[in-house]
XYZ file of C-alpha atoms in Angstrom:
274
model
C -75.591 86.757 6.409
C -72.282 84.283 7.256
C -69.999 86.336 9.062
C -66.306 86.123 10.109
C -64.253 87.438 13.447
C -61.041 86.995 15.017
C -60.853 84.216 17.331
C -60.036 85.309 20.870
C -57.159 83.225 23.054
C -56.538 84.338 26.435
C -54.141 82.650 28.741
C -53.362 84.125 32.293
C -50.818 83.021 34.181
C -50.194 83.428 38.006
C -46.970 84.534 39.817
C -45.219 81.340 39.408
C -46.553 81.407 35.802
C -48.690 78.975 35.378
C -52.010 78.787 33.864
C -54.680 80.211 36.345
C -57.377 81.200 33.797
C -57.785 79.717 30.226
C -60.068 81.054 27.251
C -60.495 80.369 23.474
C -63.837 81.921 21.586
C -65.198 84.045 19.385
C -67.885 87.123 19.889
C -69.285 89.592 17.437
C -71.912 92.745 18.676
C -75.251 94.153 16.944
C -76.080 97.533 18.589
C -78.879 99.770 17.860
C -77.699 103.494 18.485
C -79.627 106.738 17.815
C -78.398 109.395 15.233
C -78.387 112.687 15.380
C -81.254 113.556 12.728
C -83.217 110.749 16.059
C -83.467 107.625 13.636
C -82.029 104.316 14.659
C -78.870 102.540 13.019
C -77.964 99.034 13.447
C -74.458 98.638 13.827
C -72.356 95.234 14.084
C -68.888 95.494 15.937
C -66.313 92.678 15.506
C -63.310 91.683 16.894
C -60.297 93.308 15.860
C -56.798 91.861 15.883
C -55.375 93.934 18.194
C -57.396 92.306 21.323
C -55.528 92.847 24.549
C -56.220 91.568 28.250
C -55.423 93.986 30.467
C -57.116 93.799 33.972
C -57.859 90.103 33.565
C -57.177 87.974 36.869
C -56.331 84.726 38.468
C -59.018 84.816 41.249
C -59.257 82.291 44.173
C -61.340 81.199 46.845
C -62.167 84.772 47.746
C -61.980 86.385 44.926
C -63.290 86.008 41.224
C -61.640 85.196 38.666
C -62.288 87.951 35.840
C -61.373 87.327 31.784
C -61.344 90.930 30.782
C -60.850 92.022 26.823
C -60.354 95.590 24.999
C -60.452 95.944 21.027
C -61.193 98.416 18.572
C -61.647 102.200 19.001
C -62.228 102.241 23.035
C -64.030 99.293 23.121
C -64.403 96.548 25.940
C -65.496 92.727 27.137
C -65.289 91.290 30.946
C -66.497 87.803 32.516
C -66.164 87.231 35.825
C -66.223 83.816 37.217
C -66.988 82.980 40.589
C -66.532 79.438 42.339
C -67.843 76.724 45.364
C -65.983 73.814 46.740
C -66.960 71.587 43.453
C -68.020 74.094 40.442
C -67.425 77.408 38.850
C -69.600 79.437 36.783
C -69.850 82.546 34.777
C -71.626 85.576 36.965
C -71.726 88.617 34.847
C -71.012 89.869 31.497
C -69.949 93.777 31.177
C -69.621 94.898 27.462
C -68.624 98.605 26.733
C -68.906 100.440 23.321
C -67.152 103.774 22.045
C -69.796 105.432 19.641
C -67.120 107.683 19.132
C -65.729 105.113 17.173
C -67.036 107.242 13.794
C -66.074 103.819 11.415
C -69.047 101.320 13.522
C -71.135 104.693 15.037
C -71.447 107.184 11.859
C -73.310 110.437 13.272
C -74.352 108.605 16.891
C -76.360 111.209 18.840
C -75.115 110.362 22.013
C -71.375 109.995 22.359
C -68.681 107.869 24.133
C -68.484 104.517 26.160
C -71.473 103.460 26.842
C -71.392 100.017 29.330
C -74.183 97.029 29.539
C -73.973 94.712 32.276
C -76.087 91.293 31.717
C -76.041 87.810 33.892
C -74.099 84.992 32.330
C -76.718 82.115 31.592
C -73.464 79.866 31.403
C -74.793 76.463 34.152
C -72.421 75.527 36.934
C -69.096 73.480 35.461
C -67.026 70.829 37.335
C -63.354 72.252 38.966
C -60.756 70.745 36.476
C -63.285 70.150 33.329
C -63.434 72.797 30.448
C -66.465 74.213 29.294
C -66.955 73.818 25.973
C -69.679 75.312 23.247
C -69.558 75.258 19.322
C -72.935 76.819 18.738
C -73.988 80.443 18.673
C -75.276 81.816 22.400
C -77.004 85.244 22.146
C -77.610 87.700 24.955
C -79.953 90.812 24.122
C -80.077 93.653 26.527
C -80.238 97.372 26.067
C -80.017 97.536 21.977
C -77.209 95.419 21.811
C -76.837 91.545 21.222
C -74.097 90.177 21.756
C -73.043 86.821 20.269
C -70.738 83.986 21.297
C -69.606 80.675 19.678
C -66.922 78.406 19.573
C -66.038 78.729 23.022
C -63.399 77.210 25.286
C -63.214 78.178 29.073
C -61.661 77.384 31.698
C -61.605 79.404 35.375
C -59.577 78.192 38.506
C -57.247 76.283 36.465
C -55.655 73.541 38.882
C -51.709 73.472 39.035
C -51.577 75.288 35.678
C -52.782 72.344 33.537
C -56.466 72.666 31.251
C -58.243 69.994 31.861
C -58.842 67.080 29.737
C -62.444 66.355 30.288
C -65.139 69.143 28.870
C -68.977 70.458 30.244
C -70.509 70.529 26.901
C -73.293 73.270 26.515
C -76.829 72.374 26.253
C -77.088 73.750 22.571
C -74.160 71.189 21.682
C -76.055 67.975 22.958
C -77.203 65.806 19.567
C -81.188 66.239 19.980
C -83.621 65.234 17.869
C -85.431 67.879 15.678
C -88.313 69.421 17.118
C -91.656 69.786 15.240
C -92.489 73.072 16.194
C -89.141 75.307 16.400
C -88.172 78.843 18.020
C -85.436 81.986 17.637
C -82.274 84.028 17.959
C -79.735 86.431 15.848
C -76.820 86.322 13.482
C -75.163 83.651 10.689
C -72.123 81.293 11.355
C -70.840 77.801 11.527
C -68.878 75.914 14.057
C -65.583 76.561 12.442
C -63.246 78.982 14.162
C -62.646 81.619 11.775
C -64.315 80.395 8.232
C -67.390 78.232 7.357
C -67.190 74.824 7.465
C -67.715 72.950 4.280
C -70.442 70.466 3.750
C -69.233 66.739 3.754
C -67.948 65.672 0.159
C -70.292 62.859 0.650
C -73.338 64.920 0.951
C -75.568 64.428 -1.591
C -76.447 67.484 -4.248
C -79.188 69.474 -3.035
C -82.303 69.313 -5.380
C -83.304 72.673 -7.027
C -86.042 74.151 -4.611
C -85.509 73.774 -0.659
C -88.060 72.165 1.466
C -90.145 74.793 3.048
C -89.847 75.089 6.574
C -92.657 76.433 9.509
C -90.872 77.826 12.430
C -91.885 79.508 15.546
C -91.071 80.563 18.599
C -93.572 81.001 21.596
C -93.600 83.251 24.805
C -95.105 81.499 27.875
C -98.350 80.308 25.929
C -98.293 82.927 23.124
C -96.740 82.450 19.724
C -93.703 85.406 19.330
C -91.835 84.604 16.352
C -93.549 82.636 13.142
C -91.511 82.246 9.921
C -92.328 79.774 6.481
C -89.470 79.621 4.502
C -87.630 77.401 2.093
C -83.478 78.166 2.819
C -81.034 77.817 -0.047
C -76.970 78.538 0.568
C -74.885 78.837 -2.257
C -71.811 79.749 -0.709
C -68.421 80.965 -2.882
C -65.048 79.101 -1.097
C -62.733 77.632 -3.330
C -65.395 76.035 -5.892
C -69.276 77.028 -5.195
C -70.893 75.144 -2.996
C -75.214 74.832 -2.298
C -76.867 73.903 0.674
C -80.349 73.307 1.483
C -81.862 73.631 4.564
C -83.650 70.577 5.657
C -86.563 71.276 7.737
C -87.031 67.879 8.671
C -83.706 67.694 10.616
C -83.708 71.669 11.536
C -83.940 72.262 15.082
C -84.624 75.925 16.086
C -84.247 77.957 19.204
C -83.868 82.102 20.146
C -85.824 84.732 22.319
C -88.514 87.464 21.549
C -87.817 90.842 23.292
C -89.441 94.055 23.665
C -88.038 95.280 20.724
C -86.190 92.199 18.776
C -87.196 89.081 18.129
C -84.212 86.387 17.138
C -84.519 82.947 15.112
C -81.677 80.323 15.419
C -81.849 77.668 12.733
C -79.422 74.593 13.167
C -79.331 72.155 11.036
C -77.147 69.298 12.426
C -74.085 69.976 9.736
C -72.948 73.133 12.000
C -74.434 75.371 9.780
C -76.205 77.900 11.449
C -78.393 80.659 10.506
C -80.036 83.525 12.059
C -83.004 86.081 11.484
């Protein structure tokens, strides 16, 4: 369903106190863990407000610049970020979880931190621009996905000021919808800590959504295969119903050995996940 998390702002400064390192996003966690009766829970792990960054650094030409987060009961996100003469880029995620946090991990079998290490997909961004992405980002390894949007990064910050011109990620480039769509995880919208309203303009959906065929294929091999009509009726200050438009939905995600995802975006920044 729609979810909500605290929005993440890091700012490190260097030993003259300027800005060296520069982030603004917001994450959220689905873990599988094992209990002790040797069933499988799925547990979902959100930011708390209490986010510190401790252990996050500057980095240089030498060294990597690291954006480094703890929250919660014990619990932990890194990024390191390495760079050439012209670019940086993200290198690899590290994301630990306390199951002996008993309020997320009720009656986990196997107790403690427990640490995942995964390679940041994030492409190559100019020195001096800011890398920018409203849309959801998923990464699925080791019974845990972890999910990303509304980000705003910046490593190797030049003579403490964030730059004015931004790397937008692929999933934020306009596109046109394709006929045959694919998959990923959760539920949110491009706004920062609430959902974002539909235009007042919009028209009023009809009764009965559209009904949609999506899929999702691996190498040559269909993965992921869903027909569905999609329906919101979302309670903010007045009710509020949305229909999902398949003829304008684009759709993207990953099958894995044990999870399949299904990420359905429908232009308005509306975004909904299976």
């Amino acid at each position: 369903g729609f979810f909500q998390s605290y929005a993440v702002e890091v700012d490190v400064k260097d030993a003259s106190n300027a800005t060296c390192l520069y982030a603004k996003w917001m994450m959220r966690f689905l873990i599988k863990y094992e209990t002790n009766s040797s069933d499988y829970k799925n547990a979902t792990l959100n930011l708390s407000s209490d986010v510190t960054h401790n252990g996050s650094v500057c980095g240089n030409d030498t060294q990597a610049a690291l954006l480094a987060v703890q929250f919660g009961e014990g619990h932990s996100w890194s990024v390191n970020f390495t760079k050439t003469n012209e670019t940086y880029q993200g290198d690899f995620i590290t994301f630990t979880y306390n199951t002996n946090d008993t309020a997320v991990f009720p009656d986990a079998k196997r107790k403690g931190p427990i640490t995942i290490v995964v390679k940041d997909i994030m492409r190559p961004v100019q020195l001096n621009n800011v890398f920018v992405c409203h849309n959801t980002d998923f990464f699925e390894a080791e019974n845990v996905t972890q999910v990303f949007w509304n980000v705003t990064v910046q490593a190797f910050v030049q003579n403490g000021t964030i730059g004015k011109k931004e790397s937008r990620c692929h999933a934020d480039m306009p596109t046109s919808a394709p006929t045959v769509p694919p998959t990923v995880a959760n539920v949110t919208t491009a706004s920062t800590t609430t959902l974002s309203p539909a235009p007042t303009t919009a028209p009023k959906p009809v009764e009965n959504p559209d009904t949609g065929n999506y899929s999702l294929k691996s190498g040559n091999k269909t993965c992921f295969l869903a027909t569905v009509g999609l329906q919101l009726n979302i309670s903010q200050d007045k009710p509020l119903l949305i229909n999902i438009n398949p003829k304008t939905t684009s759709a993207d995600g990953t099958c894995g050995n044990t999870t399949a995802t299904l990420k359905l975006n429908d232009g308005n920044s509306t975004l909904i996940g299976f």
